[in-house]
Amino acid sequence: MREAVANLAPVLPVLTDLGERFAAAGHELALVGGPVRDAFLGRTSNDLDLTTSAGPDETERLLTGWGSATWDMGRAFGTIGARRGATVVEVTTYRADAYDGVTRKPVVAFGDSLEEDLVRRDFACNAMALRLPDLAFVDPHGGLGDLEAKVLRTPSPPEVSFDDDPLRMMRAARFVAQLGFVPAPDVLAAMREMAGDIARVSAERVRDELVKLLLAPHPRAGLELLSASGLAAVVLPELPALQLEVDEHHRHKDVYEHSMTVLEQAIDLEGPADGPPESVPGPDLVLRLAALLHDVGKPATRRFEDGGGVSFHHHEVVGAKLASKRLKALRVDKETTKAVARLVELHLRFHGYGEGQWTDSAVRRYVTDAGDLLPRLHRLTRADCTTRNVRKARRLSEAYDDLERRIERLTAEEELKAVRPELDGNQIAEALGIRPGPVLGRAYQHLLAVRLDEGPIGPDAARERLLSWWAEQPESQG
């Protein structure tokens, strides 16, 4: 307890002040949930969640006298927020929620006691509180013991808890990834039984939990719980689909296990959180999603070949489309979706490099096609090597080392990251006597291809290539 209080030292003056203000007005106030859990775990929590016997109006009055700003976007649920300097608090009236059983939206019912409020929390380790201002510890459901045992239990029977709010099943997987906990047997059984209920939850809420899981220290453990519980079959069906049946001759590796290993290896290749962009500072959502989804096109493209082989032709193209479709369904932002799909599409490109026989033109195209995603593509490609053949792994690593050296040399010589045709749009239009439009766009793309294939050749030579191309176009005959 002393250690937990010591971990709260930076915010204790704020908590004490607020506790005294509410007590003077005849109300109870307690720090609850994540901040209390994190204090016992020795972690720093940026959230100060408090619960009170005061109603929303009285809470707002008390916070107005304490902070420099207040807001009441959560008033319907009893929550009032306030800021004082850099400190932000959210204070919620004791709750005794009921749910409509169709959606996850709660029917708000304010409670009468802290204990009544705690029983409606998601897990026992989040159902601990510190009464303010005296810091009396309240743990009616044995959450502290769960922290020590690293187990997830629900304060009420898990079937009741998950029926009230199915998103709690996703939170269980997230806490497994964040904290290294495991679900209690009855919690896992309830998740398996009720996995289909997650369909009641909005895509946005599911996405938020999935993102937190992926950015956690141990996402593989959380993803494996999603798969084992059946939740992944609803929210991310492409993941369990990777668990292709392994034929008796083991003619292909387990794609699911391979994808999990690639994810872990990609995480190991992330740069420090404060590193430069080219180091891909972690945790990086785009890289982690691309690593997880890079082979989702394999189930749809698997073919058993004569002679016992297995092929997955064009699985990178199919996978890019599937990844994009799934991320859109999860309401992931357009920029992230586009980047992940592009990485999935490009993740096999390196395997045509062989023993370094790519031309400079091919290297230029590799860099240009990857664009700003090149640092992530480097890491995804390296992470995609999961062979146990040490000699093969070393050969692939050395080949990619060689490719990166060539990229660095050509980038230094030609400024590949800013590669453009050697004639701009105005110069192209003037040379061909055309107006802006689709034809000009085609001419621009032709000169860009010349630049990538041949490197810098100078404006005069570029103009000659342009005129030769133009002579073969039907528009030039008019």
XYZ file of C-alpha atoms in Angstrom:
478
model
C 0.000 0.000 0.000
C 2.867 2.357 0.819
C 4.420 1.661 -2.574
C 1.125 2.288 -4.337
C 0.659 5.603 -2.565
C 4.259 6.515 -3.391
C 3.500 5.888 -7.069
C 0.603 8.319 -6.777
C 2.806 10.970 -5.164
C 2.769 13.360 -8.174
C -1.038 13.595 -8.082
C -1.687 13.172 -4.354
C -2.059 16.932 -3.732
C -4.763 17.083 -6.408
C -6.531 13.995 -5.069
C -6.395 15.242 -1.494
C -7.690 18.679 -2.472
C -10.612 17.245 -4.411
C -11.418 14.736 -1.675
C -11.578 17.489 0.927
C -13.775 19.684 -1.301
C -16.304 16.889 -1.884
C -16.232 15.821 1.790
C -16.875 19.405 2.909
C -19.962 19.403 0.693
C -21.150 16.136 2.263
C -20.198 13.796 -0.596
C -17.958 10.777 -1.003
C -15.166 10.716 -3.587
C -12.833 7.872 -4.584
C -10.081 7.207 -7.104
C -11.122 4.098 -8.993
C -10.185 1.642 -11.740
C -7.068 1.895 -13.856
C -5.159 4.510 -11.813
C -5.470 2.362 -8.677
C -4.488 -0.813 -10.531
C -1.501 0.903 -12.124
C -0.344 2.340 -8.800
C -0.046 -1.197 -7.410
C 1.704 -2.352 -10.586
C 4.244 0.453 -10.351
C 2.961 2.003 -13.581
C 2.219 5.640 -14.292
C -1.374 6.360 -15.292
C -2.284 9.484 -17.223
C -5.963 9.132 -16.364
C -7.508 10.202 -13.082
C -10.900 8.502 -12.922
C -12.942 9.283 -9.861
C -16.368 8.264 -8.670
C -18.648 10.113 -6.259
C -21.948 10.037 -4.429
C -22.667 13.531 -5.797
C -24.988 13.953 -8.741
C -23.694 15.469 -12.014
C -24.961 18.981 -11.217
C -23.305 19.049 -7.807
C -20.127 17.533 -9.250
C -19.997 20.259 -11.881
C -20.425 22.951 -9.236
C -17.593 21.566 -7.125
C -15.263 21.119 -10.113
C -15.995 24.618 -11.378
C -14.633 25.983 -8.100
C -11.528 23.785 -8.442
C -10.475 23.817 -12.088
C -9.854 26.314 -14.851
C -12.237 24.530 -17.243
C -15.011 21.946 -17.032
C -17.000 19.983 -19.627
C -20.068 17.801 -19.443
C -20.078 15.710 -22.638
C -20.684 12.668 -20.435
C -23.407 14.259 -18.315
C -26.011 11.739 -19.489
C -23.823 9.017 -17.995
C -23.033 11.023 -14.879
C -19.533 12.122 -15.943
C -18.119 15.631 -15.600
C -14.571 16.497 -16.673
C -12.287 19.248 -15.449
C -8.790 20.595 -16.001
C -6.465 22.398 -13.637
C -3.137 23.217 -15.224
C -1.851 20.014 -16.811
C -4.081 17.800 -14.654
C -7.296 16.392 -16.110
C -9.870 14.521 -14.046
C -13.172 12.830 -14.844
C -15.653 12.389 -12.029
C -18.606 10.034 -12.444
C -21.593 9.615 -10.166
C -21.890 6.144 -8.611
C -23.436 3.898 -11.222
C -25.662 0.855 -11.193
C -26.000 0.406 -14.940
C -28.562 -1.693 -16.710
C -28.272 -2.505 -20.435
C -30.978 -2.924 -23.029
C -29.674 -6.346 -24.116
C -29.664 -5.411 -27.812
C -26.895 -2.844 -28.111
C -24.088 -2.113 -25.639
C -25.616 1.249 -24.749
C -26.254 1.438 -21.021
C -29.526 2.535 -19.515
C -28.162 4.889 -16.900
C -29.102 4.255 -13.287
C -27.171 6.073 -10.576
C -26.129 3.993 -7.581
C -26.055 4.657 -3.866
C -22.662 3.338 -2.793
C -19.073 2.808 -3.879
C -19.460 -0.955 -3.480
C -22.465 -0.961 -5.814
C -20.442 0.998 -8.342
C -17.454 -1.373 -8.164
C -19.477 -4.509 -8.885
C -20.364 -3.157 -12.340
C -16.708 -2.758 -13.352
C -15.216 -4.992 -16.028
C -12.617 -6.938 -14.012
C -11.820 -7.345 -10.343
C -8.365 -5.792 -10.790
C -10.168 -2.669 -12.051
C -12.720 -2.770 -9.239
C -10.410 -1.414 -6.545
C -10.677 2.108 -5.147
C -9.010 4.586 -2.803
C -11.429 6.691 -0.783
C -10.450 10.356 -0.673
C -9.026 12.236 1.064
C -8.009 9.563 3.622
C -6.767 6.993 1.010
C -8.737 4.100 2.529
C -8.306 1.060 0.245
C -11.503 -0.646 -0.976
C -11.199 -4.069 -2.668
C -14.445 -6.032 -2.285
C -13.696 -8.478 -5.134
C -10.102 -9.485 -4.457
C -8.553 -7.426 -7.230
C -5.226 -7.073 -5.431
C -4.858 -10.850 -5.267
C -5.652 -11.022 -8.996
C -2.872 -8.535 -9.695
C -0.417 -10.759 -7.878
C -1.710 -13.887 -9.648
C -1.958 -12.053 -12.995
C -5.448 -13.362 -13.609
C -8.570 -11.706 -15.024
C -11.820 -12.329 -13.146
C -15.087 -10.406 -13.322
C -16.714 -8.931 -10.178
C -20.065 -10.420 -11.195
C -20.500 -13.760 -13.017
C -18.764 -13.381 -16.400
C -21.921 -14.291 -18.315
C -23.719 -11.395 -16.629
C -20.794 -8.998 -17.101
C -20.338 -9.800 -20.799
C -24.059 -9.726 -21.472
C -24.174 -6.239 -19.961
C -21.280 -5.103 -22.140
C -19.783 -7.497 -24.758
C -16.874 -5.114 -25.334
C -15.461 -6.377 -22.037
C -14.442 -9.550 -23.878
C -12.234 -7.453 -26.169
C -10.851 -5.678 -23.117
C -9.855 -9.035 -21.669
C -7.688 -9.690 -24.726
C -6.267 -6.180 -24.483
C -5.285 -6.628 -20.826
C -3.638 -9.932 -21.699
C -1.517 -8.053 -24.259
C -0.855 -5.055 -22.025
C -0.325 -6.632 -18.616
C 0.584 -10.259 -19.312
C -2.501 -11.538 -17.457
C -4.501 -14.684 -18.295
C -8.282 -15.039 -18.110
C -9.733 -17.215 -15.373
C -11.253 -20.471 -16.682
C -14.840 -19.255 -16.226
C -14.002 -16.000 -18.022
C -12.534 -17.860 -21.002
C -15.507 -20.237 -21.080
C -17.931 -17.302 -21.114
C -15.966 -15.604 -23.898
C -16.184 -18.747 -26.027
C -19.886 -19.091 -25.346
C -20.723 -15.438 -25.977
C -18.215 -14.418 -28.678
C -21.003 -13.765 -31.179
C -22.404 -11.048 -28.918
C -19.496 -8.794 -29.878
C -21.468 -8.067 -33.050
C -23.666 -5.845 -30.864
C -20.749 -3.457 -30.370
C -19.975 -0.673 -32.841
C -17.043 -1.133 -35.210
C -15.421 1.991 -33.794
C -15.350 0.634 -30.232
C -14.022 -2.725 -31.405
C -11.356 -0.923 -33.447
C -10.224 1.121 -30.470
C -9.715 -2.000 -28.349
C -7.943 -3.819 -31.180
C -5.582 -0.889 -31.724
C -4.735 -0.737 -28.017
C -4.075 -4.482 -28.094
C -1.776 -4.226 -31.122
C 0.196 -1.352 -29.588
C 0.644 -3.229 -26.306
C 3.943 -4.863 -25.285
C 2.707 -8.412 -26.021
C 0.094 -8.283 -28.813
C 0.591 -11.921 -29.786
C -0.865 -13.128 -26.476
C -3.924 -10.924 -26.926
C -4.449 -12.014 -30.522
C -4.165 -15.669 -29.545
C -6.896 -15.128 -26.955
C -9.084 -13.501 -29.617
C -8.588 -16.570 -31.800
C -9.019 -19.148 -29.030
C -12.199 -17.493 -27.743
C -13.853 -17.152 -31.152
C -13.888 -13.342 -31.002
C -11.457 -13.081 -33.912
C -13.885 -15.025 -36.109
C -16.278 -12.099 -35.678
C -14.058 -9.011 -35.557
C -11.005 -10.147 -37.555
C -11.974 -13.357 -39.412
C -8.907 -13.191 -41.638
C -6.783 -14.140 -38.613
C -8.284 -17.562 -37.756
C -8.599 -18.232 -41.503
C -4.800 -18.403 -41.543
C -4.986 -21.588 -39.487
C -4.923 -23.730 -42.622
C -5.086 -27.432 -42.072
C -1.550 -28.834 -42.229
C -1.413 -31.795 -44.578
C 0.291 -34.995 -43.522
C 3.368 -34.280 -45.621
C 3.791 -30.766 -44.138
C 4.129 -29.238 -47.570
C 3.640 -25.730 -46.231
C 4.336 -23.928 -42.983
C 1.578 -22.981 -40.563
C 0.559 -19.578 -41.930
C -1.046 -18.510 -38.637
C 2.061 -19.278 -36.595
C 4.243 -17.724 -39.281
C 2.202 -14.496 -39.173
C 2.466 -14.318 -35.390
C 6.227 -14.793 -35.595
C 6.520 -12.107 -38.283
C 4.580 -9.729 -36.012
C 6.958 -10.376 -33.116
C 10.023 -9.999 -35.332
C 8.692 -6.766 -36.821
C 8.183 -5.390 -33.299
C 11.787 -6.278 -32.479
C 12.886 -4.171 -35.480
C 10.989 -1.037 -34.399
C 13.115 1.909 -33.326
C 12.962 3.600 -29.923
C 9.879 5.703 -29.227
C 11.919 8.900 -29.486
C 13.894 7.799 -32.556
C 13.893 9.481 -35.988
C 11.105 8.586 -38.470
C 13.418 6.413 -40.578
C 13.920 4.145 -37.542
C 10.135 3.454 -37.393
C 9.667 4.436 -33.731
C 7.601 1.909 -31.847
C 4.967 0.998 -31.201
C 4.047 1.491 -34.870
C 0.466 0.558 -35.773
C 1.021 0.473 -39.548
C 3.980 -1.903 -39.326
C 2.246 -4.168 -36.823
C -0.955 -4.377 -38.858
C 1.014 -5.077 -42.038
C 3.007 -7.818 -40.297
C -0.152 -9.428 -38.946
C -2.067 -9.227 -42.232
C 0.708 -9.690 -44.803
C -0.353 -13.258 -45.665
C -4.154 -12.958 -45.384
C -4.390 -13.629 -49.127
C -2.958 -17.142 -48.760
C -6.148 -19.072 -47.858
C -7.899 -17.785 -50.995
C -4.942 -18.490 -53.298
C -3.668 -21.833 -51.986
C -3.222 -24.472 -54.673
C -1.781 -27.969 -54.386
C 0.589 -28.502 -57.299
C 1.584 -31.693 -59.088
C 4.529 -33.249 -57.338
C 3.358 -32.305 -53.844
C 4.064 -28.579 -53.824
C 1.809 -25.832 -52.539
C 1.508 -22.417 -54.188
C -0.056 -19.103 -53.214
C 0.253 -17.194 -56.481
C -0.574 -13.481 -56.226
C -1.507 -13.776 -52.568
C 0.064 -10.371 -51.959
C -2.396 -8.715 -54.370
C -5.390 -10.569 -52.962
C -4.130 -9.921 -49.438
C -3.864 -6.174 -50.013
C -7.528 -6.074 -51.050
C -8.628 -8.201 -48.097
C -6.616 -6.120 -45.633
C -8.099 -2.909 -47.007
C -11.628 -4.301 -46.837
C -11.230 -5.456 -43.229
C -9.662 -2.219 -42.010
C -12.417 -0.206 -43.670
C -15.011 -2.390 -41.940
C -13.278 -1.633 -38.638
C -13.440 2.097 -39.431
C -9.649 2.429 -39.409
C -8.588 5.808 -40.827
C -7.931 6.037 -44.564
C -4.227 6.854 -44.269
C -3.487 3.818 -42.107
C -5.631 1.551 -44.280
C -3.915 2.676 -47.458
C -0.432 2.269 -45.951
C -1.109 -1.221 -44.601
C -2.614 -2.419 -47.888
C 0.367 -1.045 -49.810
C 2.857 -2.824 -47.545
C 0.947 -6.093 -47.925
C 1.035 -5.635 -51.702
C 4.787 -4.957 -51.717
C 5.972 -7.476 -49.113
C 7.063 -10.080 -51.694
C 8.808 -7.669 -54.053
C 12.243 -8.284 -52.537
C 12.103 -12.017 -53.230
C 12.817 -11.306 -56.886
C 16.155 -9.821 -55.869
C 17.911 -13.190 -55.812
C 21.675 -12.804 -55.667
C 21.593 -9.084 -56.322
C 20.973 -9.191 -60.037
C 18.423 -6.368 -59.963
C 19.200 -3.516 -62.312
C 19.482 0.015 -60.982
C 16.122 0.564 -62.655
C 14.521 -2.152 -60.512
C 16.050 -0.663 -57.363
C 14.698 2.764 -58.300
C 11.225 1.328 -58.786
C 11.401 -0.482 -55.429
C 12.173 2.805 -53.693
C 9.647 4.823 -55.669
C 6.831 2.301 -55.243
C 7.416 2.148 -51.485
C 7.710 5.923 -51.094
C 7.494 7.031 -47.476
C 6.750 3.430 -46.478
C 10.272 2.271 -47.366
C 11.562 2.121 -43.749
C 8.564 -0.009 -42.786
C 8.949 -2.177 -45.895
C 12.571 -2.834 -44.942
C 11.451 -4.102 -41.534
C 8.448 -6.064 -42.800
C 10.583 -7.838 -45.404
C 13.257 -8.760 -42.884
C 10.636 -9.896 -40.345
C 9.037 -12.115 -42.998
C 12.025 -14.465 -42.849
C 11.038 -17.162 -40.341
C 12.946 -20.103 -41.806
C 14.765 -22.401 -39.381
C 17.421 -23.004 -42.036
C 20.272 -20.913 -40.676
C 22.123 -20.829 -44.003
C 19.029 -19.690 -45.901
C 18.233 -17.041 -43.291
C 21.790 -15.694 -43.476
C 21.662 -15.593 -47.284
C 18.384 -13.650 -47.269
C 19.693 -11.218 -44.667
C 22.882 -10.596 -46.619
C 20.908 -10.089 -49.831
C 18.733 -7.486 -48.148
C 21.816 -5.823 -46.688
C 23.102 -5.553 -50.247
C 19.814 -4.087 -51.478
C 19.820 -1.469 -48.719
C 23.391 -0.485 -49.602
C 22.404 -0.052 -53.244
C 19.388 2.017 -52.222
C 21.614 4.262 -50.117
C 24.082 4.706 -52.974
C 21.435 5.487 -55.586
C 19.574 7.754 -53.187
C 22.734 9.742 -52.543
C 23.542 9.945 -56.244
C 20.076 10.652 -57.619
C 17.891 11.866 -54.741
C 15.529 8.940 -55.328
C 13.074 10.040 -52.667
C 12.276 13.100 -54.766
C 12.525 11.463 -58.182
C 10.628 13.322 -60.891
C 10.660 13.388 -64.704
C 13.334 15.689 -66.055
C 10.667 17.839 -67.693
C 7.840 19.287 -65.628
C 4.215 19.469 -66.684
C 4.526 22.878 -68.304
C 7.572 21.828 -70.302
C 5.824 18.652 -71.479
C 2.731 20.588 -72.566
C 4.873 23.108 -74.446
C 6.948 20.416 -76.181
C 3.853 18.541 -77.367
C 1.567 21.527 -77.888
C -1.165 20.076 -75.673
C -3.336 21.326 -72.829
C -3.537 19.907 -69.309
C -5.569 16.708 -69.201
C -5.343 12.907 -69.374
C -2.913 12.948 -72.318
C -0.522 15.183 -70.395
C -0.792 12.795 -67.474
C 0.177 9.852 -69.693
C 3.135 11.792 -71.074
C 4.271 12.637 -67.536
C 4.077 8.968 -66.504
C 6.088 7.971 -69.582
C 8.912 10.349 -68.678
C 8.779 9.158 -65.073
C 9.252 5.582 -66.325
C 12.208 6.764 -68.440
C 13.717 8.408 -65.363
C 13.308 5.232 -63.303
C 14.649 2.963 -66.047
C 17.602 5.015 -67.169
C 18.385 7.375 -64.319
C 19.220 11.040 -65.021
C 19.717 11.575 -68.768
C 19.337 15.356 -68.953
C 16.459 17.551 -70.214
C 17.483 17.390 -73.882
C 17.560 13.596 -73.972
C 14.312 13.485 -71.998
C 12.689 15.729 -74.611
C 13.860 13.386 -77.371
C 12.349 10.396 -75.545
C 9.121 12.341 -75.096
C 8.858 13.248 -78.788
C 9.592 9.653 -79.849
C 6.824 8.447 -77.574
C 4.466 11.138 -78.814
C 4.970 10.142 -82.430
C 3.470 6.735 -81.635
C 0.379 8.109 -79.884
C -2.928 8.356 -81.777
C -3.501 11.904 -80.480
C -0.389 13.138 -82.269
C -1.897 12.238 -85.643
C -4.763 14.689 -85.283
